[in-house]
Amino acid sequence: MIHNFFTLVTRHWLSLLGLVIAVVGAVLMAMLFVMELSGFDGGPYLGILTYMVLPMVLVTGLVLIPVGVMRKRKLEARAAAAHQAPPRLPLIDLNDERTRGVVLVSLVVGLIAAVVLAAATYRGVKEMETVAFCGTTCHTVMQPEHTAFLRSPHSRLTCANCHIGTGADWFVKSKLSGSWQLIAVALKIYPTPIPSPVHNLRPARETCEQCHWPTKHVGDRLQVRSKFADDETNTESKTVILMKVGGQQGSTSSGIHWHVDPGVKIRYLTDRTRQKVYDIEHTAPDGKVKLYKTDDKPDGPTEWRAMDCVDCHNRPSHTFKMPAQELDAAMGDGRIDKKLPFIKREGLRVLQASYASHEEAREGIAREIEKFYKDKYPAVSSGQAGAVAAAGKALGDMYTWNVFPKMKVTWGTYPNNLGHSDEAPGCYRCHDKRHSTAQGDKIGRNCKTCHAVLAEDEPDPEILKKLKP
Ligand code: HEC
Ligand code: HEC
Ligand code: HEC
Ligand code: HEC
Ligand code: HEC
């Protein structure tokens, strides 16, 4: 069988060439693949070689083989028709001195060519990684996510922890899409802003749950948040909520993490951005199915998605905030002096203006803030020049963390689904009292289902005094 195959493919020079090309391609591919799997970091361009160029070489070789075989058949048929002996491959007679010389020279030249080619490829790969090409283009593309990642609780992870995970099959899948992305970047045909990848993001079971298991989050979680009003004194108020995170305890689940109990299955029909939810299907552990529907009709493509961690925690690592959230946080922790008159109002104003680049934004924001105090509060401008300058700088930071003009990422481009607000409906995509079953069951929107609001926008909540020892 193997012998037959061998004679078949080596009888015509085209199929012989195809065989050599295919074998060389396959061997190189396997070598690079093993090198990468064993930890050699060849960088993204080696990926292009391994996963795009070499496979093409392999396929070219494989295509040549049958072409040669067919050619040979045709020649044989023609020879048979003319009653001639079938054509043969050229005879290499190593007893002939001239032939020996040609064979030897060909071998040496071939070997040198192979070594030079390999070295050149390697240099080329290394070179491309360092040139400004990648440093600038790639950096712009991933800058929003990279910036947010560095500020997240996951900043010690690698991108691969969530976007790739472990195992060879996902390694290859990610390399394939990664190679395509690089080409898209080189040709500047990537979308701005980059859409969320959830449909080809690995299931949370195999990423998040490698580090966080659903049974671990049990119980309530207290959250205290400060907010500042847009009046002259930036009046402070506090909201205290007790989140019923819940989770699996023994054989039952409760609270918010009930959704990720292994026995609970929820699927939903949604648009590409997952901001609109049409049908919701809940299958209980006993197999009973409840289908909730709304009257809304989709106006674009939809798909079913099984709910997991990232349907609520859709921004575990790339959390882009809204201007008011950033300002409240900075005024709460002292990066911005909350005694500066109207700083909340003015901060919101300068953050929401538009700028062409980060540099322009930093400059424009600092200038506007200084100008405001100089014009309206000269005493503050001269007496607290340090606080005014610090506020200008902190506001510039906030802008560069959340807005990326080159990638068309601005306030609210990537909504956070972990809650409910005017910008992002989050839980209210389903918990909206509008989805109902044929029997009229609705998904609850009772405030107490998810949290106890112990104080809402109070200047000095009683509950916090009680909690203090
Ligand atoms: C803790 C897990 C986690 C880590 C770590 C992580 N990501 Fe993500 N990333 C996600 C999830 C989940 C989404 C999908 C968000 C959605 O569906 O809205 C995403 C989306 C993205 C997107 C699509 C655009 C967007 O913001 O939705 C890009 C680009 C991206 N990540 C790049 C990166 C880069 C670069 C790193 C490393 C610097 C990284 N990610 C690290 C979980 C992670
Ligand atoms: C490689 C391990 C790892 C993976 C994978 C991972 N995380 Fe984490 N996660 C951590 C660590 C470590 C922390 C920080 C814990 C801390 O600061 O106490 C964290 C923190 C968090 C927090 C914040 C907890 C808090 O105190 O506010 C959330 C929420 C979270 N992870 C969700 C996710 C989700 C959702 C995914 C999947 C998209 C994920 N994680 C993937 C390790 C991981
Ligand atoms: C139905 C929405 C929802 C789903 C699904 C969900 N979470 Fe959460 N999770 C929340 C909310 C809400 C909080 C509380 C956030 C807060 O306190 O601000 C939370 C809190 C957390 C925390 C920090 C709280 C703690 O007690 O340490 C971690 C870690 C976490 N989730 C991980 C996960 C992981 C892993 C999954 C998937 C197995 C998951 N979550 C699925 C909504 C969800
Ligand atoms: C994709 C739709 C969907 C989203 C999004 C969603 N939920 Fe739910 N949730 C459901 C369904 C369905 C039920 C079950 C309702 C029923 O059958 O009574 C449920 C039930 C609950 C329950 C009651 C669990 C129990 O013990 O019975 C809580 C608490 C809850 N959700 C919290 C949240 C929070 C918090 C968020 C946002 C962070 C959220 N949900 C987002 C669909 C959703
Ligand atoms: C389906 C679950 C769910 C329901 C129902 C729900 N909430 Fe919430 N709510 C959340 C989650 C989750 C967060 C926390 C978001 C976060 O961590 O930032 C939140 C946050 C809040 C906050 C704090 C927001 C902030 O500015 O920090 C307030 C106030 C609030 N909810 C009020 C209400 C009221 C009032 C109701 C009843 C009409 C209600 N919620 C119903 C899930 C729910």
XYZ file of C-alpha atoms and ligand atoms in Angstrom:
684
model
C 0.000 0.000 0.000
C 2.674 2.477 1.098
C 4.897 1.145 -1.650
C 2.137 1.649 -4.231
C 1.574 5.188 -3.034
C 5.269 5.895 -3.243
C 5.600 4.698 -6.824
C 2.440 6.582 -7.758
C 3.611 9.960 -6.476
C 7.267 9.694 -7.476
C 6.705 8.856 -11.107
C 6.289 12.466 -12.285
C 8.565 15.350 -11.358
C 5.591 17.590 -10.396
C 4.233 15.178 -7.805
C 7.751 14.510 -6.575
C 8.274 18.253 -6.105
C 4.855 18.489 -4.397
C 5.820 15.733 -1.997
C 9.090 17.457 -1.071
C 7.355 20.826 -0.556
C 4.609 19.254 1.561
C 7.056 17.353 3.755
C 9.306 20.386 4.272
C 6.247 22.554 5.118
C 4.859 19.992 7.553
C 8.192 19.404 9.281
C 8.847 23.142 9.722
C 5.305 23.674 11.005
C 5.604 20.856 13.503
C 8.986 22.124 14.647
C 7.777 25.683 15.261
C 4.611 24.420 16.918
C 6.536 22.220 19.347
C 8.926 25.114 20.036
C 6.035 27.429 20.886
C 4.238 24.840 23.005
C 7.411 24.284 24.999
C 7.515 27.947 25.901
C 9.595 29.580 23.182
C 8.077 33.000 22.662
C 8.536 33.690 18.981
C 6.181 36.653 19.061
C 3.168 37.183 16.851
C 4.994 37.122 13.529
C 6.289 33.626 14.105
C 2.602 32.824 14.546
C 1.891 34.102 11.048
C 4.628 31.857 9.717
C 3.456 28.801 11.659
C -0.238 29.224 11.164
C -0.606 30.951 7.811
C 2.460 30.798 5.572
C 3.589 27.226 6.237
C 0.086 25.761 5.961
C -0.146 27.442 2.559
C 3.170 25.832 1.580
C 1.845 22.483 2.782
C -1.361 22.855 0.789
C 0.540 23.886 -2.358
C 2.623 20.731 -2.060
C -0.446 18.575 -1.486
C -2.153 20.071 -4.545
C 0.878 19.449 -6.769
C 0.902 15.719 -5.966
C -2.380 14.753 -7.703
C -1.643 17.205 -10.532
C 1.602 15.309 -11.197
C -0.120 11.957 -10.926
C -2.742 13.049 -13.442
C -0.131 14.435 -15.828
C 1.711 11.147 -15.677
C -1.494 9.192 -16.413
C -2.178 11.380 -19.441
C 1.354 10.924 -20.771
C 1.084 7.158 -20.295
C -2.254 7.042 -22.096
C -0.879 9.058 -24.967
C 2.202 6.798 -25.218
C 0.008 3.677 -25.124
C -2.173 5.070 -27.934
C 0.942 5.658 -30.046
C 2.248 2.189 -29.106
C 5.356 3.689 -27.537
C 7.009 2.893 -24.250
C 5.772 5.227 -21.461
C 8.116 8.172 -20.759
C 10.463 7.657 -17.868
C 12.067 9.935 -15.289
C 15.580 11.078 -16.192
C 18.158 8.537 -15.145
C 20.700 9.732 -12.586
C 23.732 7.571 -13.065
C 26.172 8.157 -10.230
C 28.863 6.187 -12.112
C 29.104 9.074 -14.512
C 31.608 11.640 -13.243
C 29.726 14.658 -14.632
C 26.437 13.566 -13.058
C 28.213 13.032 -9.718
C 29.572 16.581 -9.906
C 26.154 18.095 -10.679
C 24.480 16.132 -7.863
C 27.158 17.169 -5.356
C 27.014 20.848 -6.331
C 23.180 20.806 -6.223
C 23.250 19.292 -2.740
C 25.728 21.851 -1.390
C 23.928 24.804 -2.995
C 20.564 23.508 -1.703
C 21.917 23.151 1.812
C 23.436 26.650 1.841
C 20.198 28.095 0.452
C 18.182 26.365 3.186
C 20.453 27.682 5.953
C 20.438 31.229 4.559
C 16.659 31.138 4.117
C 16.099 29.901 7.668
C 18.415 32.540 9.134
C 16.796 35.285 7.055
C 13.308 34.248 8.159
C 14.368 34.205 11.776
C 16.004 37.644 11.512
C 12.976 38.968 9.671
C 10.614 37.737 12.360
C 12.735 39.254 15.125
C 13.140 42.476 13.198
C 9.441 42.995 12.521
C 8.653 42.651 16.179
C 10.879 45.509 17.163
C 10.180 48.030 14.425
C 7.975 51.026 15.023
C 5.399 49.311 12.815
C 4.085 47.177 15.653
C 5.023 49.532 18.450
C 2.709 52.201 17.143
C -0.037 50.425 15.228
C -0.700 47.541 17.597
C -0.333 49.754 20.582
C -3.133 52.034 19.421
C -5.442 49.127 18.744
C -5.128 47.483 22.163
C -4.536 50.674 24.133
C -8.070 51.017 25.568
C -8.174 47.458 26.913
C -4.562 47.490 28.040
C -5.033 50.760 29.937
C -8.180 49.518 31.675
C -6.577 46.149 32.391
C -3.736 47.802 34.310
C -6.270 49.427 36.655
C -8.354 46.277 37.228
C -8.228 43.672 40.004
C -6.883 41.365 37.301
C -3.812 43.447 36.455
C -1.524 40.647 37.631
C -3.008 38.193 35.134
C -2.068 37.963 31.483
C -4.437 38.659 28.624
C -4.141 34.976 27.762
C -5.644 33.870 31.099
C -9.086 34.956 29.889
C -8.701 35.203 26.142
C -6.985 31.867 25.616
C -6.950 29.709 28.749
C -5.198 26.349 28.819
C -5.093 23.476 26.329
C -3.655 23.019 22.852
C -6.925 23.355 20.918
C -7.589 26.877 22.175
C -3.955 27.710 21.742
C -4.265 26.958 18.034
C -7.644 28.690 17.721
C -6.298 31.840 19.304
C -3.193 31.733 17.131
C -5.360 31.490 14.052
C -7.521 34.452 14.984
C -4.445 36.280 16.269
C -2.707 35.913 12.909
C -5.752 37.253 11.159
C -5.887 40.197 13.575
C -2.270 41.050 12.820
C -2.990 41.116 9.136
C -6.037 43.290 9.791
C -3.834 45.671 11.762
C -1.159 45.759 9.074
C -3.746 46.531 6.404
C -5.615 48.895 8.742
C -8.921 47.113 8.175
C -9.793 46.518 11.844
C -13.047 47.930 13.187
C -13.063 50.899 15.564
C -14.087 50.509 18.266
C -13.116 46.842 18.505
C -16.337 44.861 19.061
C -16.627 42.578 22.073
C -15.579 39.031 21.255
C -18.013 37.096 23.408
C -19.248 34.678 20.781
C -15.726 33.355 20.349
C -14.543 34.034 23.875
C -13.868 30.824 25.705
C -16.723 29.680 28.029
C -16.277 31.046 31.547
C -16.264 27.468 32.894
C -12.804 27.092 31.384
C -11.390 30.521 32.233
C -12.928 32.401 35.188
C -13.789 29.188 36.996
C -10.191 28.005 36.867
C -9.532 30.611 39.562
C -12.959 31.467 40.999
C -15.307 28.580 41.608
C -19.009 29.394 41.803
C -19.430 27.815 45.223
C -16.899 30.169 46.731
C -18.918 33.366 46.634
C -21.418 32.996 49.384
C -23.233 35.661 51.303
C -23.743 39.406 51.295
C -21.385 42.195 50.394
C -21.591 45.724 51.765
C -20.922 48.611 49.415
C -20.578 52.243 50.470
C -20.353 54.862 47.748
C -19.853 58.597 47.957
C -21.423 60.939 45.452
C -20.936 64.644 44.991
C -23.547 67.107 43.725
C -22.854 69.769 41.100
C -23.438 72.732 43.416
C -20.832 75.175 44.669
C -19.869 73.109 47.715
C -20.016 69.755 45.869
C -22.427 68.448 48.547
C -21.471 64.897 49.491
C -23.971 62.078 49.997
C -23.576 58.364 50.606
C -25.337 55.279 49.288
C -25.069 52.061 51.260
C -26.198 48.821 49.687
C -25.926 45.230 50.806
C -25.453 43.103 47.689
C -26.988 39.643 47.969
C -24.191 37.960 46.036
C -25.267 34.583 47.427
C -23.999 31.525 45.626
C -24.151 27.805 46.145
C -24.274 26.586 49.706
C -24.722 22.856 50.216
C -27.208 21.733 47.617
C -29.062 25.017 47.107
C -28.148 28.319 45.549
C -29.485 31.713 46.409
C -28.996 35.353 45.570
C -27.276 36.759 42.538
C -24.862 33.892 41.929
C -27.859 31.551 41.729
C -27.524 32.181 37.978
C -24.270 30.212 37.860
C -25.388 27.232 39.928
C -24.356 24.208 37.827
C -28.014 23.069 37.821
C -29.409 26.346 36.486
C -29.430 26.877 32.734
C -30.407 30.220 31.243
C -30.180 31.016 27.549
C -31.183 34.239 25.908
C -31.781 35.589 22.426
C -29.823 38.782 21.947
C -28.323 41.188 19.453
C -24.604 41.441 18.710
C -23.929 43.925 21.505
C -25.940 41.881 24.035
C -27.587 45.080 25.212
C -31.066 43.984 24.087
C -32.563 40.723 25.299
C -35.497 39.182 23.443
C -36.471 35.648 24.540
C -35.171 34.127 27.771
C -35.240 30.394 28.441
C -34.721 29.093 31.970
C -34.322 25.338 32.488
C -34.606 24.246 36.125
C -32.620 21.279 37.529
C -35.765 19.111 37.196
C -35.852 19.841 33.442
C -38.859 22.192 33.550
C -38.491 24.931 30.949
C -39.818 28.468 31.283
C -39.781 30.706 28.218
C -40.102 34.457 28.766
C -40.952 36.681 25.804
C -41.424 40.388 25.097
C -43.301 42.178 22.342
C -40.042 43.698 21.052
C -39.033 42.615 17.572
C -35.337 42.370 16.723
C -34.163 44.833 14.070
C -30.891 43.086 13.265
C -29.165 39.703 13.531
C -29.688 37.829 16.804
C -28.168 34.783 18.436
C -28.819 32.529 21.416
C -26.282 32.731 24.182
C -25.906 30.571 27.290
C -25.576 32.821 30.318
C -22.331 32.619 32.279
C -20.076 34.865 34.378
C -19.292 37.362 31.621
C -22.947 38.177 30.966
C -22.909 40.150 34.211
C -19.146 40.597 34.684
C -18.691 41.674 31.059
C -15.976 44.100 32.124
C -13.901 42.016 34.547
C -10.708 43.520 33.276
C -11.622 46.316 30.882
C -13.823 48.450 33.084
C -14.444 51.756 31.413
C -16.153 54.219 33.700
C -18.494 57.178 33.250
C -17.307 60.740 34.015
C -19.398 61.055 37.196
C -18.115 57.721 38.545
C -14.515 58.730 37.982
C -15.029 62.144 39.548
C -16.861 60.785 42.602
C -14.070 58.267 43.159
C -11.299 60.847 42.782
C -13.045 63.353 45.066
C -13.677 60.562 47.574
C -10.041 59.465 47.769
C -8.483 62.918 47.632
C -6.905 62.936 44.165
C -9.148 65.956 43.641
C -9.710 68.391 46.487
C -13.469 68.246 47.149
C -13.352 71.755 48.635
C -12.628 73.398 45.268
C -15.873 75.251 44.436
C -17.921 73.713 41.622
C -15.188 71.189 40.856
C -17.749 68.412 40.227
C -19.692 70.491 37.722
C -16.605 71.892 35.994
C -14.906 68.493 35.990
C -17.895 66.925 34.226
C -17.881 69.734 31.699
C -14.235 69.444 30.712
C -14.270 65.634 30.685
C -17.156 65.546 28.235
C -15.716 68.065 25.793
C -14.105 66.530 22.730
C -10.379 66.470 22.013
C -8.417 65.067 19.092
C -5.811 63.207 21.154
C -4.729 62.416 24.694
C -2.064 65.138 24.609
C -4.574 67.719 23.487
C -7.027 66.556 26.149
C -4.531 66.840 29.017
C -3.526 70.302 27.905
C -7.059 71.526 27.186
C -8.472 70.157 30.439
C -5.749 71.661 32.625
C -6.085 74.997 30.810
C -9.894 75.118 31.163
C -9.817 74.305 34.878
C -7.175 76.944 35.569
C -9.069 79.488 33.516
C -12.319 78.797 35.391
C -10.781 79.544 38.798
C -8.822 82.523 37.504
C -12.000 84.090 36.074
C -14.545 83.115 38.738
C -12.551 82.487 41.920
C -9.312 84.524 41.771
C -8.664 83.902 45.470
C -8.788 80.129 44.953
C -6.718 80.422 41.810
C -3.858 82.121 43.623
C -4.298 80.673 47.134
C -4.806 77.031 46.102
C -2.854 76.935 42.861
C -1.466 73.502 43.805
C -4.944 71.983 44.305
C -6.165 73.484 41.027
C -3.180 72.096 39.108
C -3.624 68.673 40.769
C -7.299 68.645 39.791
C -6.377 69.475 36.191
C -3.889 66.632 36.126
C -6.268 64.106 37.751
C -8.985 65.013 35.252
C -6.516 64.534 32.411
C -5.726 61.056 33.776
C -9.415 60.140 33.873
C -9.846 61.184 30.284
C -6.889 59.127 29.072
C -8.119 56.059 30.991
C -11.535 56.038 29.349
C -11.542 57.897 26.053
C -9.419 56.871 23.068
C -10.155 59.134 20.107
C -8.084 57.078 17.655
C -10.077 53.929 18.429
C -13.397 55.832 18.585
C -13.806 54.725 22.193
C -15.593 57.364 24.217
C -17.609 57.580 27.458
C -20.107 54.694 27.438
C -18.812 52.885 24.336
C -18.402 49.706 26.381
C -21.296 49.563 28.867
C -20.905 47.644 32.123
C -23.662 45.073 32.726
C -22.984 44.595 36.431
C -25.900 46.653 37.778
C -28.440 49.030 36.308
C -28.039 52.630 35.258
C -29.198 55.063 32.628
C -26.211 54.253 30.415
C -26.319 50.482 30.838
C -29.508 48.544 31.669
C -27.404 45.574 32.918
C -29.637 43.356 35.091
C -32.677 45.251 33.798
C -32.145 43.783 30.340
C -34.033 40.779 31.756
C -35.326 41.953 35.138
C -37.562 44.525 33.494
C -41.092 43.272 34.315
C -41.749 43.196 30.562
C -40.539 39.678 29.798
C -43.269 37.214 30.708
C -44.225 33.579 30.162
C -47.457 32.441 28.512
C -48.805 31.956 32.064
C -47.954 35.563 32.923
C -44.892 34.873 35.152
C -42.404 37.714 35.121
C -38.757 38.048 36.077
C -38.723 39.928 39.354
C -37.700 43.535 39.654
C -38.244 43.794 43.370
C -35.338 45.829 44.750
C -34.901 43.374 47.626
C -34.279 40.414 45.300
C -30.788 41.674 44.564
C -29.811 44.008 47.354
C -30.942 45.877 50.429
C -30.588 49.618 49.834
C -29.701 50.657 53.374
C -29.283 54.328 52.500
C -29.652 56.188 49.232
C -27.974 59.544 48.668
C -28.035 60.516 52.356
C -25.621 63.118 53.697
C -24.829 61.122 56.832
C -26.444 57.662 56.831
C -27.586 56.328 60.234
C -26.547 52.833 59.200
C -22.883 53.784 58.909
C -22.890 55.130 62.463
C -24.356 51.838 63.667
C -21.738 49.821 61.794
C -18.835 51.767 63.314
C -17.611 50.036 66.461
C -10.245 38.723 33.640
C -10.367 38.324 32.277
C -9.736 39.160 31.159
C -8.427 39.580 31.048
C -7.289 39.346 32.020
C -8.321 40.299 29.786
N -9.540 40.314 29.163
Fe -9.969 41.212 27.356
N -11.971 40.739 27.609
C -12.489 39.942 28.623
C -13.930 39.779 28.421
C -14.878 39.000 29.308
C -14.258 40.507 27.229
C -15.643 40.647 26.572
C -16.335 41.884 27.070
C -17.779 41.966 26.678
O -18.366 41.002 26.284
O -18.359 43.042 26.800
C -12.991 41.086 26.740
C -12.884 41.894 25.600
C -11.687 42.322 25.036
C -11.567 43.073 23.800
C -12.709 43.513 22.887
C -13.086 44.967 23.129
C -13.811 45.167 24.443
O -13.318 45.979 25.258
O -14.865 44.533 24.664
C -10.224 43.305 23.587
C -9.594 44.045 22.422
C -9.512 42.707 24.715
N -10.411 42.121 25.574
C -8.126 42.747 24.858
C -7.453 42.342 26.028
C -6.039 42.591 26.274
C -5.083 43.277 25.301
C -5.769 42.078 27.519
C -4.441 42.110 28.295
C -3.845 43.423 28.460
C -7.004 41.504 28.048
N -7.993 41.686 27.106
C -7.137 40.882 29.289
C -11.790 39.393 29.676
C -10.439 39.617 29.961
C -5.780 33.278 36.546
C -6.743 33.444 37.611
C -7.989 34.265 37.349
C -8.847 34.189 36.262
C -8.739 33.306 35.030
C -9.924 35.107 36.550
N -9.711 35.737 37.738
Fe -10.956 37.063 38.628
N -9.561 37.439 40.059
C -8.376 36.749 40.203
C -7.598 37.387 41.245
C -6.225 36.926 41.726
C -8.378 38.472 41.724
C -8.005 39.494 42.789
C -8.572 39.065 44.079
C -8.397 40.133 45.100
O -7.952 41.234 44.785
O -8.794 39.844 46.234
C -9.607 38.482 40.963
C -10.656 39.371 41.158
C -11.909 39.261 40.549
C -13.081 40.056 40.844
C -13.135 41.210 41.823
C -13.441 40.748 43.189
C -13.597 41.949 44.051
O -13.089 41.871 45.164
O -14.215 42.926 43.615
C -14.100 39.634 40.034
C -15.525 40.164 39.980
C -13.560 38.591 39.203
N -12.242 38.383 39.545
C -14.264 37.930 38.207
C -13.654 37.173 37.206
C -14.277 36.781 35.974
C -15.712 37.122 35.576
C -13.358 36.060 35.254
C -13.501 35.445 33.870
C -13.764 36.364 32.774
C -12.149 35.989 36.060
N -12.365 36.679 37.220
C -10.993 35.304 35.703
C -7.980 35.651 39.474
C -8.546 35.258 38.270
C -26.383 37.456 37.430
C -25.170 38.194 37.328
C -23.879 37.539 37.782
C -23.327 36.370 37.302
C -23.879 35.457 36.228
C -22.078 36.193 38.006
N -21.880 37.219 38.891
Fe -20.286 37.460 40.127
N -21.196 39.072 40.992
C -22.355 39.669 40.522
C -22.639 40.835 41.330
C -23.811 41.797 41.130
C -21.616 40.920 42.311
C -21.443 41.971 43.393
C -20.713 43.125 42.805
C -20.485 44.224 43.766
O -20.482 43.985 44.965
O -20.310 45.333 43.283
C -20.708 39.797 42.052
C -19.549 39.525 42.770
C -18.555 38.649 42.373
C -17.236 38.521 42.971
C -16.715 39.309 44.137
C -17.534 39.039 45.372
C -16.962 38.105 46.387
O -17.756 37.682 47.263
O -15.760 37.811 46.375
C -16.562 37.560 42.261
C -15.144 37.095 42.498
C -17.470 37.076 41.243
N -18.650 37.746 41.338
C -17.147 36.091 40.322
C -18.077 35.499 39.469
C -17.799 34.328 38.674
C -16.480 33.591 38.632
C -18.938 34.042 37.995
C -19.184 32.865 37.045
C -19.040 31.556 37.676
C -19.927 35.054 38.341
N -19.357 35.902 39.249
C -21.205 35.124 37.805
C -23.143 39.230 39.480
C -22.965 38.068 38.775
C -30.330 37.021 30.601
C -31.366 37.405 31.541
C -30.937 37.794 32.940
C -30.011 38.754 33.313
C -29.151 39.615 32.423
C -30.040 38.790 34.750
N -30.920 37.881 35.234
Fe -31.338 37.509 37.185
N -32.710 36.099 36.659
C -33.028 35.753 35.361
C -34.036 34.708 35.396
C -34.673 34.039 34.178
C -34.301 34.453 36.743
C -35.289 33.445 37.321
C -36.635 34.076 37.456
C -37.630 33.073 37.914
O -37.759 32.028 37.274
O -38.259 33.337 38.917
C -33.447 35.329 37.528
C -33.425 35.376 38.927
C -32.605 36.206 39.667
C -32.537 36.230 41.108
C -33.341 35.338 42.046
C -32.556 34.067 42.287
C -33.263 33.109 43.223
O -32.723 32.873 44.294
O -34.318 32.610 42.815
C -31.621 37.191 41.458
C -31.175 37.568 42.863
C -31.118 37.773 40.242
N -31.726 37.157 39.182
C -30.172 38.803 40.187
C -29.663 39.335 39.000
C -28.687 40.412 38.950
C -28.113 41.125 40.151
C -28.440 40.640 37.653
C -27.490 41.676 37.061
C -26.130 41.759 37.594
C -29.237 39.723 36.874
N -29.963 38.945 37.727
C -29.237 39.641 35.495
C -32.499 36.277 34.218
C -31.517 37.252 34.157
C -31.957 42.226 39.276
C -31.236 42.742 40.401
C -31.528 44.181 40.866
C -32.737 44.737 41.079
C -34.127 44.115 40.904
C -32.490 46.081 41.550
N -31.144 46.317 41.600
Fe -30.234 48.018 42.245
N -28.410 47.219 41.847
C -28.183 45.934 41.388
C -26.776 45.709 41.291
C -26.104 44.422 40.821
C -26.134 46.900 41.706
C -24.646 47.125 41.928
C -23.959 47.696 40.794
C -22.508 47.936 41.148
O -21.860 47.137 41.831
O -22.063 48.979 40.745
C -27.202 47.829 42.052
C -26.999 49.126 42.502
C -27.999 49.947 42.973
C -27.774 51.259 43.550
C -26.435 51.930 43.724
C -26.101 52.611 42.454
C -24.951 53.524 42.580
O -25.127 54.665 42.183
O -23.889 53.130 43.060
C -28.997 51.755 43.897
C -29.278 53.069 44.568
C -29.987 50.773 43.528
N -29.331 49.680 42.956
C -31.331 50.923 43.709
C -32.290 50.010 43.314
C -33.705 50.174 43.536
C -34.338 51.352 44.209
C -34.315 49.058 43.022
C -35.797 48.735 42.974
C -36.569 49.583 42.081
C -33.273 48.205 42.482
N -32.071 48.818 42.689
C -33.494 46.975 41.900
C -29.140 44.980 41.085
C -30.512 45.165 41.184
